[in-house]
PDB file of C-alpha atoms in Angstrom:
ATOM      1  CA  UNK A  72     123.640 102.369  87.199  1.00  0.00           C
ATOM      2  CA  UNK A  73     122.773 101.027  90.748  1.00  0.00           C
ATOM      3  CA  UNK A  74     119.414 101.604  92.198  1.00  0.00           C
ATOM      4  CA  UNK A  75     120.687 103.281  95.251  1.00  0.00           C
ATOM      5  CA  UNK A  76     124.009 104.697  95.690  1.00  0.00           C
ATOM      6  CA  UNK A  77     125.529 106.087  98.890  1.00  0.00           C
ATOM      7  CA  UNK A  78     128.681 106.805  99.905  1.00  0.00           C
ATOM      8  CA  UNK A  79     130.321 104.186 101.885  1.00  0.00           C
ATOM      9  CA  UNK A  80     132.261 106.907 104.358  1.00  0.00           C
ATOM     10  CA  UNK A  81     134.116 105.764 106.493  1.00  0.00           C
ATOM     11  CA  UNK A  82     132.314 108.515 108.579  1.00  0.00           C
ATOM     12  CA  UNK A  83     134.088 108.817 111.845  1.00  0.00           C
ATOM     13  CA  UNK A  84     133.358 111.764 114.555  1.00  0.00           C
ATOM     14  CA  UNK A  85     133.408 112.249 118.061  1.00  0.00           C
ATOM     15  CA  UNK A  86     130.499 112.164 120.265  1.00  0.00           C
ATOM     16  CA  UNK A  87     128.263 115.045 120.495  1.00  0.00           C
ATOM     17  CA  UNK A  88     128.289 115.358 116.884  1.00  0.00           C
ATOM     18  CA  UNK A  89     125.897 115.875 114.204  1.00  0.00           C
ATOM     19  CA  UNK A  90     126.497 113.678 111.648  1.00  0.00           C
ATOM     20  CA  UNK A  91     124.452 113.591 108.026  1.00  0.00           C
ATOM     21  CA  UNK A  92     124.356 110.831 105.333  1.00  0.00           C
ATOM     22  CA  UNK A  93     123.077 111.408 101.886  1.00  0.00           C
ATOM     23  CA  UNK A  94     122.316 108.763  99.185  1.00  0.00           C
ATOM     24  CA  UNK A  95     120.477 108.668  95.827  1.00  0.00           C
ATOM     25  CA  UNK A  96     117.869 106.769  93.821  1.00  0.00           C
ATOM     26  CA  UNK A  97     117.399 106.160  90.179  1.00  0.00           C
ATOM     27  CA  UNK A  98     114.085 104.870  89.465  1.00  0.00           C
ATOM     28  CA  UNK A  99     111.496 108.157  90.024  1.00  0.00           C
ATOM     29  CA  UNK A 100     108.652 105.273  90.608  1.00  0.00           C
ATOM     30  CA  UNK A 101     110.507 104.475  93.920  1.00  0.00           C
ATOM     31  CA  UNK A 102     107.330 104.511  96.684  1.00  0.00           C
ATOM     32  CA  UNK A 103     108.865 103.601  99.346  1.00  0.00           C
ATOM     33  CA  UNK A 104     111.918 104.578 101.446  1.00  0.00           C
ATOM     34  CA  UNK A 105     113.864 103.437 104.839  1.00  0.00           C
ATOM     35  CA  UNK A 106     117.158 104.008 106.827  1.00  0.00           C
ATOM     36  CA  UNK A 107     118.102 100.334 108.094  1.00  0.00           C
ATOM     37  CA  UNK A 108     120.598 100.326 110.638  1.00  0.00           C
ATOM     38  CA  UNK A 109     123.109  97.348 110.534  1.00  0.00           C
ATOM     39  CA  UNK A 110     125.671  96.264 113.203  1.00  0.00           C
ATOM     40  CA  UNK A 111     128.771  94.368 112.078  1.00  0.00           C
ATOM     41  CA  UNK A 112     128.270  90.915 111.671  1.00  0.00           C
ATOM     42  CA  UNK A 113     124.316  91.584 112.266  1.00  0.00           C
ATOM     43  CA  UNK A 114     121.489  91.364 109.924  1.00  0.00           C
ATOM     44  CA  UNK A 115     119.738  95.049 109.239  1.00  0.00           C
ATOM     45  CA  UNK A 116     117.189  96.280 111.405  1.00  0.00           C
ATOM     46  CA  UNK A 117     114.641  99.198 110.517  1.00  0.00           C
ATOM     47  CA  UNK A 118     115.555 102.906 111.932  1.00  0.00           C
ATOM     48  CA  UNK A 119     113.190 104.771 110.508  1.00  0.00           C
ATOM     49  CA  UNK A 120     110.485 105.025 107.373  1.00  0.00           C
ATOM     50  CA  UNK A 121     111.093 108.389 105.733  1.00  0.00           C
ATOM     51  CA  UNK A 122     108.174 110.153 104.745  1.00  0.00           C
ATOM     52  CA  UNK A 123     107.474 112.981 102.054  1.00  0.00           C
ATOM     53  CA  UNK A 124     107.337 115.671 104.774  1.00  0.00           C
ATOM     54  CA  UNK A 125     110.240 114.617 106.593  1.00  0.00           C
ATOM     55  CA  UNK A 126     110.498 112.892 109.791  1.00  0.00           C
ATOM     56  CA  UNK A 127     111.784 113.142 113.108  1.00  0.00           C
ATOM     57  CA  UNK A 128     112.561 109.946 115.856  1.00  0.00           C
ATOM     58  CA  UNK A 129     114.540 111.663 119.162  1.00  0.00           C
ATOM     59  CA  UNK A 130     117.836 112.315 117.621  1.00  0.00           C
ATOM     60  CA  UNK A 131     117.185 111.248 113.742  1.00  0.00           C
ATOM     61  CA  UNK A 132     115.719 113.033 111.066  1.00  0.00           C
ATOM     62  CA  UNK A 133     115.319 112.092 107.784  1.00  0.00           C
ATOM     63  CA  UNK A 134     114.337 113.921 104.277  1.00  0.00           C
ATOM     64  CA  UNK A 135     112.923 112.788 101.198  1.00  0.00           C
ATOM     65  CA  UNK A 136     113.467 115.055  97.854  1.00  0.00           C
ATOM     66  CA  UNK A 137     111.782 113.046  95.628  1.00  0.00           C
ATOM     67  CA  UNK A 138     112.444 115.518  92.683  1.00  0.00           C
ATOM     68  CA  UNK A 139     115.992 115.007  92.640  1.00  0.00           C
ATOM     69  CA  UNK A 140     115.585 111.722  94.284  1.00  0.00           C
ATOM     70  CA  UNK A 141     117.571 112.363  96.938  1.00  0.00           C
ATOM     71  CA  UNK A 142     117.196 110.888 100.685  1.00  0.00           C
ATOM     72  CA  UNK A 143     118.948 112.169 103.676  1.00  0.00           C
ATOM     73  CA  UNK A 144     119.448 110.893 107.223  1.00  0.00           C
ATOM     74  CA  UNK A 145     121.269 113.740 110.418  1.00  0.00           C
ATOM     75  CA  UNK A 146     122.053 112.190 113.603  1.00  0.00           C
ATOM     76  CA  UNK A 147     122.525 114.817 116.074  1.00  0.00           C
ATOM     77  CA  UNK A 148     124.089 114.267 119.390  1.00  0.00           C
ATOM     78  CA  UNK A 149     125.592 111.103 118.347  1.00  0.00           C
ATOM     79  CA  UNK A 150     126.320 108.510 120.431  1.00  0.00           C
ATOM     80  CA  UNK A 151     128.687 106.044 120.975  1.00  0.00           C
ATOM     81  CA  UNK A 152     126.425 102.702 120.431  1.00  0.00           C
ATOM     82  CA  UNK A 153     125.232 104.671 117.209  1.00  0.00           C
ATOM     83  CA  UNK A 154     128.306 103.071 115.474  1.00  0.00           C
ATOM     84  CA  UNK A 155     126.684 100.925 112.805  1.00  0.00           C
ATOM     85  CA  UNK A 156     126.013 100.976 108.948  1.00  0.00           C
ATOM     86  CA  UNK A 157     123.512 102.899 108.028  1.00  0.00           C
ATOM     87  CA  UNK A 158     121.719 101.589 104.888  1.00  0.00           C
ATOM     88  CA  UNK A 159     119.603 103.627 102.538  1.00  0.00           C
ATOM     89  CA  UNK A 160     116.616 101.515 101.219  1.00  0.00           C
ATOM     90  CA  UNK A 161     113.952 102.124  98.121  1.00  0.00           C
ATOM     91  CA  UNK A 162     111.361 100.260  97.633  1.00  0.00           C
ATOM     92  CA  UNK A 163     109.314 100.379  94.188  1.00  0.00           C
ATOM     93  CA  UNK A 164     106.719  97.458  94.128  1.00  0.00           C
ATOM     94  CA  UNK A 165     103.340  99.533  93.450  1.00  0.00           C
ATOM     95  CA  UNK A 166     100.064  97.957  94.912  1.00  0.00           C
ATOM     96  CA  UNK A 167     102.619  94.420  95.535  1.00  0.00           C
ATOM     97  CA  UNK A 168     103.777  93.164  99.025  1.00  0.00           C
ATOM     98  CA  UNK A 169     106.208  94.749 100.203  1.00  0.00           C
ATOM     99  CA  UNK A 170     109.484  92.632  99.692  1.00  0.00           C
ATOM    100  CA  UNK A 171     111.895  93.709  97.145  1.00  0.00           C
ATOM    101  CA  UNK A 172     114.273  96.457  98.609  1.00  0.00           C
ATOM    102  CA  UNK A 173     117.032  97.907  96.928  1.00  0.00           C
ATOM    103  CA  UNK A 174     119.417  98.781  99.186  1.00  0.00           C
ATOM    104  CA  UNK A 175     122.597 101.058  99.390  1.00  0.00           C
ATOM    105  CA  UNK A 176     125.505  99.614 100.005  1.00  0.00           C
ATOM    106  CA  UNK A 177     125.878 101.385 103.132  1.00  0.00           C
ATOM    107  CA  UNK A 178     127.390 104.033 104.921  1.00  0.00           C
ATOM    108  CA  UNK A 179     129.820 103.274 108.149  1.00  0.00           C
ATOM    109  CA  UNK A 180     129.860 105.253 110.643  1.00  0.00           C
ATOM    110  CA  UNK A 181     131.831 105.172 114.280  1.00  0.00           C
ATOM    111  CA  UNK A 182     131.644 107.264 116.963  1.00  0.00           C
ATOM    112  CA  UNK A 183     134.716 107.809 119.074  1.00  0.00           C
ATOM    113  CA  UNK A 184     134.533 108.969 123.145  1.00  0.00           C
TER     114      UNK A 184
ATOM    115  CA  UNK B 248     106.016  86.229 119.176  1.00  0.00           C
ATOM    116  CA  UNK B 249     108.610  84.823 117.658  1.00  0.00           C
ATOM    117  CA  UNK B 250     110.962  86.975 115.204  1.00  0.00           C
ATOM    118  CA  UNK B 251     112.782  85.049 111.956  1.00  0.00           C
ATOM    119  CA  UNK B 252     115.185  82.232 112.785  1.00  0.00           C
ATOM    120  CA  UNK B 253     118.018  80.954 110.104  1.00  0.00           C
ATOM    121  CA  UNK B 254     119.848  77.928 110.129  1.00  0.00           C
ATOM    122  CA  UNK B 255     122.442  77.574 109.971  1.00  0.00           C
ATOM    123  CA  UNK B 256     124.105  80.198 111.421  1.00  0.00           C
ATOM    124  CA  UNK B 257     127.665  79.765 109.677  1.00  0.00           C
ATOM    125  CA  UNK B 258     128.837  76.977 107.334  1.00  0.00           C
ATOM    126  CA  UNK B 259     131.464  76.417 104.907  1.00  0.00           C
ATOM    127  CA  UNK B 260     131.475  74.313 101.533  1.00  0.00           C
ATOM    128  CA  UNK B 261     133.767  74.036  98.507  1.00  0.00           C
ATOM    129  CA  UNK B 262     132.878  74.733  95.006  1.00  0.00           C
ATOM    130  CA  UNK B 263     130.246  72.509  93.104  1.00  0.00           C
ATOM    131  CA  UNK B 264     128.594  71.405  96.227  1.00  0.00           C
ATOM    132  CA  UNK B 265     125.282  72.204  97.164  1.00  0.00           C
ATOM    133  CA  UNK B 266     123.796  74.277 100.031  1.00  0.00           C
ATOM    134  CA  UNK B 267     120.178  74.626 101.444  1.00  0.00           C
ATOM    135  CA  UNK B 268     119.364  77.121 104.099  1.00  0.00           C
ATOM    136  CA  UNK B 269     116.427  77.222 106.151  1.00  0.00           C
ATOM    137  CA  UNK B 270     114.063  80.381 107.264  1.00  0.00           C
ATOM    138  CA  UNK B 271     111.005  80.338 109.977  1.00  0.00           C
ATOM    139  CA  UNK B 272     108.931  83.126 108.932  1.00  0.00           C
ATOM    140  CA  UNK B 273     107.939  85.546 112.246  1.00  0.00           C
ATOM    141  CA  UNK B 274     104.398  84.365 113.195  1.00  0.00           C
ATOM    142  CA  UNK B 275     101.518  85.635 111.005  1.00  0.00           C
ATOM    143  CA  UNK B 276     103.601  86.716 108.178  1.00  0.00           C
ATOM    144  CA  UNK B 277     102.757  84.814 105.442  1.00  0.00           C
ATOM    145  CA  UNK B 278     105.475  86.323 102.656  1.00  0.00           C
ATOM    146  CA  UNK B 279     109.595  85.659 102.993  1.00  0.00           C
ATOM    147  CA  UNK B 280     112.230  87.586 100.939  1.00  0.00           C
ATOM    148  CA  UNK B 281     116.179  85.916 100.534  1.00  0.00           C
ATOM    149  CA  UNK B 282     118.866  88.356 100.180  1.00  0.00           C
ATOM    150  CA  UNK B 283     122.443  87.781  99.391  1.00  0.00           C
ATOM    151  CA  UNK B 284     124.970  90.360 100.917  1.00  0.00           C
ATOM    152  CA  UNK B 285     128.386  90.221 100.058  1.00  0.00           C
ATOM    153  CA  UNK B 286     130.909  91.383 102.365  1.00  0.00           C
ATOM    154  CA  UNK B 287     131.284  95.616 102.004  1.00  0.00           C
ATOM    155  CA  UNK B 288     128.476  95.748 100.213  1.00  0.00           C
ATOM    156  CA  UNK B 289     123.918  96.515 100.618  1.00  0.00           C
ATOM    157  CA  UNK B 290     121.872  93.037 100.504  1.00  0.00           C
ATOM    158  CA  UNK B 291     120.528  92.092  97.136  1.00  0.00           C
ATOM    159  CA  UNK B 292     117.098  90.270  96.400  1.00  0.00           C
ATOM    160  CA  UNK B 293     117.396  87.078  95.294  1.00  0.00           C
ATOM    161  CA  UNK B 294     113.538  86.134  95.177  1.00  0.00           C
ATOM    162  CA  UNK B 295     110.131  86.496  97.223  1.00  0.00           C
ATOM    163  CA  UNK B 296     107.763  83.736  98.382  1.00  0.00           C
ATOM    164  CA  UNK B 297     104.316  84.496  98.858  1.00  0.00           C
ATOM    165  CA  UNK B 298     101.860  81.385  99.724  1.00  0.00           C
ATOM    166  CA  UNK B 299     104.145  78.713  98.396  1.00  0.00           C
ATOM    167  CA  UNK B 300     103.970  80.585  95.462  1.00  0.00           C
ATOM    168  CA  UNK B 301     107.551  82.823  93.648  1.00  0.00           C
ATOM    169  CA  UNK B 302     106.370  86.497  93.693  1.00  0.00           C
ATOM    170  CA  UNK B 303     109.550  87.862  92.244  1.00  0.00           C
ATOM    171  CA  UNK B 304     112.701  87.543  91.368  1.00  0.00           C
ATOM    172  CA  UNK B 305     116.109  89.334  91.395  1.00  0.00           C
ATOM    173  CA  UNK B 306     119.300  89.262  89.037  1.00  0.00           C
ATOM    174  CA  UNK B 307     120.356  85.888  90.048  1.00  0.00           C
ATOM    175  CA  UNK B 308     120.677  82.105  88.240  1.00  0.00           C
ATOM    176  CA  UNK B 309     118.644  79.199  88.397  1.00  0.00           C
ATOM    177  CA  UNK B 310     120.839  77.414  90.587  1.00  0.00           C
ATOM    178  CA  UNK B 311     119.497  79.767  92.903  1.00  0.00           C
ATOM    179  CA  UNK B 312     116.182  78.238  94.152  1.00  0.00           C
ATOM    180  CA  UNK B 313     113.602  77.729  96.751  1.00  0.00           C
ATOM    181  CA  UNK B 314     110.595  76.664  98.428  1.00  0.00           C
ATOM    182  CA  UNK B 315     107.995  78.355 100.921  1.00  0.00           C
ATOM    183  CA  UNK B 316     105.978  75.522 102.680  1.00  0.00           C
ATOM    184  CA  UNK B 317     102.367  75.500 103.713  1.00  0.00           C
ATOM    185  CA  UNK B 318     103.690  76.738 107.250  1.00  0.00           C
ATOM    186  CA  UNK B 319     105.285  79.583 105.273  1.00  0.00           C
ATOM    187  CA  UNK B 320     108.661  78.739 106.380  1.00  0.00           C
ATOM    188  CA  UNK B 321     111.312  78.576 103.700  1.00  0.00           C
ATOM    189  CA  UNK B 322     114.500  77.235 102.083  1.00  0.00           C
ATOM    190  CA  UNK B 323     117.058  78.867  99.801  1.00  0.00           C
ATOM    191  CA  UNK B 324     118.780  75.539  97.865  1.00  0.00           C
ATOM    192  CA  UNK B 325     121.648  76.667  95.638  1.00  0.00           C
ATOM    193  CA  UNK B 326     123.406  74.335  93.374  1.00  0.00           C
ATOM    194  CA  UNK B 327     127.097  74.225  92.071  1.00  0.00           C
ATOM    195  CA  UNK B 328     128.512  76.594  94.444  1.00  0.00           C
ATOM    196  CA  UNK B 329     131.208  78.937  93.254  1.00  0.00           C
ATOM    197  CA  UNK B 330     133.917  80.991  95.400  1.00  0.00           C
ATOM    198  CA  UNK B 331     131.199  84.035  94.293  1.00  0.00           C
ATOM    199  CA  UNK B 332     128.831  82.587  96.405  1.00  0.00           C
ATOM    200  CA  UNK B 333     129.881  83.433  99.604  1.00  0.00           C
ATOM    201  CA  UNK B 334     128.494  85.803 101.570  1.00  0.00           C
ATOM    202  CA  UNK B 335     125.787  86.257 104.257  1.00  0.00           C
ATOM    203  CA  UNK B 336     122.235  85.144 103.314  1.00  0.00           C
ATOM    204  CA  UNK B 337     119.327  86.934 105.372  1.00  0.00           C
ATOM    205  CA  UNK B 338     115.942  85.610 105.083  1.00  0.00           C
ATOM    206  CA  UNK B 339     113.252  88.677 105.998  1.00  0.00           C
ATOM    207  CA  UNK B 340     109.342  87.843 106.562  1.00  0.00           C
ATOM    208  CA  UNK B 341     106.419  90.226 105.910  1.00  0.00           C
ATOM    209  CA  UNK B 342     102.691  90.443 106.131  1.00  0.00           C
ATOM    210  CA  UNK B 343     101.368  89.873 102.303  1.00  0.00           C
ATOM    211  CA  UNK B 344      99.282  92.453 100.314  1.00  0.00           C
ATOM    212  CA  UNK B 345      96.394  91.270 102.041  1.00  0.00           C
ATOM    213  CA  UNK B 346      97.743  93.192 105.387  1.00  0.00           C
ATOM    214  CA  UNK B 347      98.778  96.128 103.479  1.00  0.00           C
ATOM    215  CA  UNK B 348      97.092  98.542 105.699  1.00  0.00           C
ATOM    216  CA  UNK B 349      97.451  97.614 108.822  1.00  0.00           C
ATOM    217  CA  UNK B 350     100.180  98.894 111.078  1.00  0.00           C
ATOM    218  CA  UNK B 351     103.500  97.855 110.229  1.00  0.00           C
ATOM    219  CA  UNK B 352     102.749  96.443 107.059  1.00  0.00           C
ATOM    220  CA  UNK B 353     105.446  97.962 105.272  1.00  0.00           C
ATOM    221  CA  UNK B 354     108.122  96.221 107.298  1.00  0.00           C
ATOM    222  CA  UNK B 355     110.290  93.678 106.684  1.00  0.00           C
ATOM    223  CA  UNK B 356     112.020  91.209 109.414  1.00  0.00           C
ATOM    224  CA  UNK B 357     115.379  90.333 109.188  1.00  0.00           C
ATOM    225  CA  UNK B 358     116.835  86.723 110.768  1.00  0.00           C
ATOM    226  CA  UNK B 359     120.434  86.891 111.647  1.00  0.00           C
ATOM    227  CA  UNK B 360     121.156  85.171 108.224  1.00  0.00           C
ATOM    228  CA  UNK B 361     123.493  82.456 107.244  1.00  0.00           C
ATOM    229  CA  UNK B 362     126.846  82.905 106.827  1.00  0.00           C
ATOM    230  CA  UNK B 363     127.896  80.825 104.017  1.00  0.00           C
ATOM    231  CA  UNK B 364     131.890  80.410 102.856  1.00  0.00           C
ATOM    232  CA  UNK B 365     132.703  78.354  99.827  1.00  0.00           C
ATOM    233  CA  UNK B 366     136.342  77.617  99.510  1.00  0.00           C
TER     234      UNK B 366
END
């Protein structure tokens, strides 16, 4: 079973839309957790850190469930540069640097004018 | 500041050869991570240098190896390449548990990566 699953979508919607991607964990020691955006042909970049209590940046929000290990990521008013991958990310070093990431293997989405 | 440079960017070799890539850390991180992404698919760990030192390793064979230098720049050497073995190799930096709580701590730096193709 894979650390992180997600479904790779293709998600495509117009713009204006609220868009949400789900994905999973399996290892309930998981401590940390991130959405990584990644453009095509780019190397990821951090969106956001996704805390117990949920979290809000401008037009993302993203949700932890850590009971049935569950993380979420909604993208209202989307845009047309917010065409990417989105990549769900664990991260379940305890008390180590923080280095090994298992990530998802991502979940395209395009927005269309 | 500088962020994490790769070289190369692209290159392409055929199977048995062997490959080194290069990684320059972003200043006053002191730990790099190598990834191996596949095309369609998330990056996967390949190992963690931390002072010159391997702190951790993912699913992958021996021929995979590497070195962090006292500048804490790095290579990723791999050995007998196979048609397998291509795929985009990112090299991320990241303050070590030292830094732990100071602010962004808990993020890692991606370079562009390395875009290896092994006919």
């Amino acid at each position: 079973r894979k650390e992180v699953e997600q479904d790779p979508g293709p998600f495509n919607v117009p713009e204006g839309a609220t868009v949400a991607f789900n994905c999973t964990y399996s290892n309930s020691a998981s401590q940390s957790f991130f959405w990584y955006r990644q453009d095509c042909r780019k190397e990821p970049k951090l969106l956001m850190s996704v805390y117990s209590s949920g979290n809000e940046d401008g037009r993302f929000t993203a949700q932890l469930n850590r009971a049935s290990q569950y993380i979420s990521l909604l993208i209202r008013d989307s845009k047309l540069s917010d065409s990417a991958t989105y990549l769900c990310v664990v991260n379940h070093d305890r008390g180590s640097t923080l280095g090994r990431l298992y990530f998802g293997r991502g979940t395209q989405l395009t927005v269309w004018p | 500041e500088t962020g994490v440079t790769q070289s190369p960017t692209h290159l392409i070799k055929t199977r048995g050869q062997q490959v080194t890539l290069r990684c320059s850390s972003q200043s006053g991180h002191n730990t790099v991570s190598w990834y191996q992404q596949a095309l369609g698919q998330g990056p996967q760990f390949i190992f963690q240098y931390y002072r010159e030192e391997e702190n951790g390793r993912g699913n992958f064979p021996p021929r995979f190896s590497g070195l962090q230098f006292p500048n804490y720049s790095s290579e990723l050497n791999v050995n007998a390449l196979e048609l397998d073995d291509s795929a985009l190799y990112l090299c991320a930096s990241s303050f070590g548990r030292e830094d732990r709580g100071r602010t962004g701590a808990n993020v890692l730096t991606f370079g562009a990566g390395s875009r290896l193709t092994v006919l």
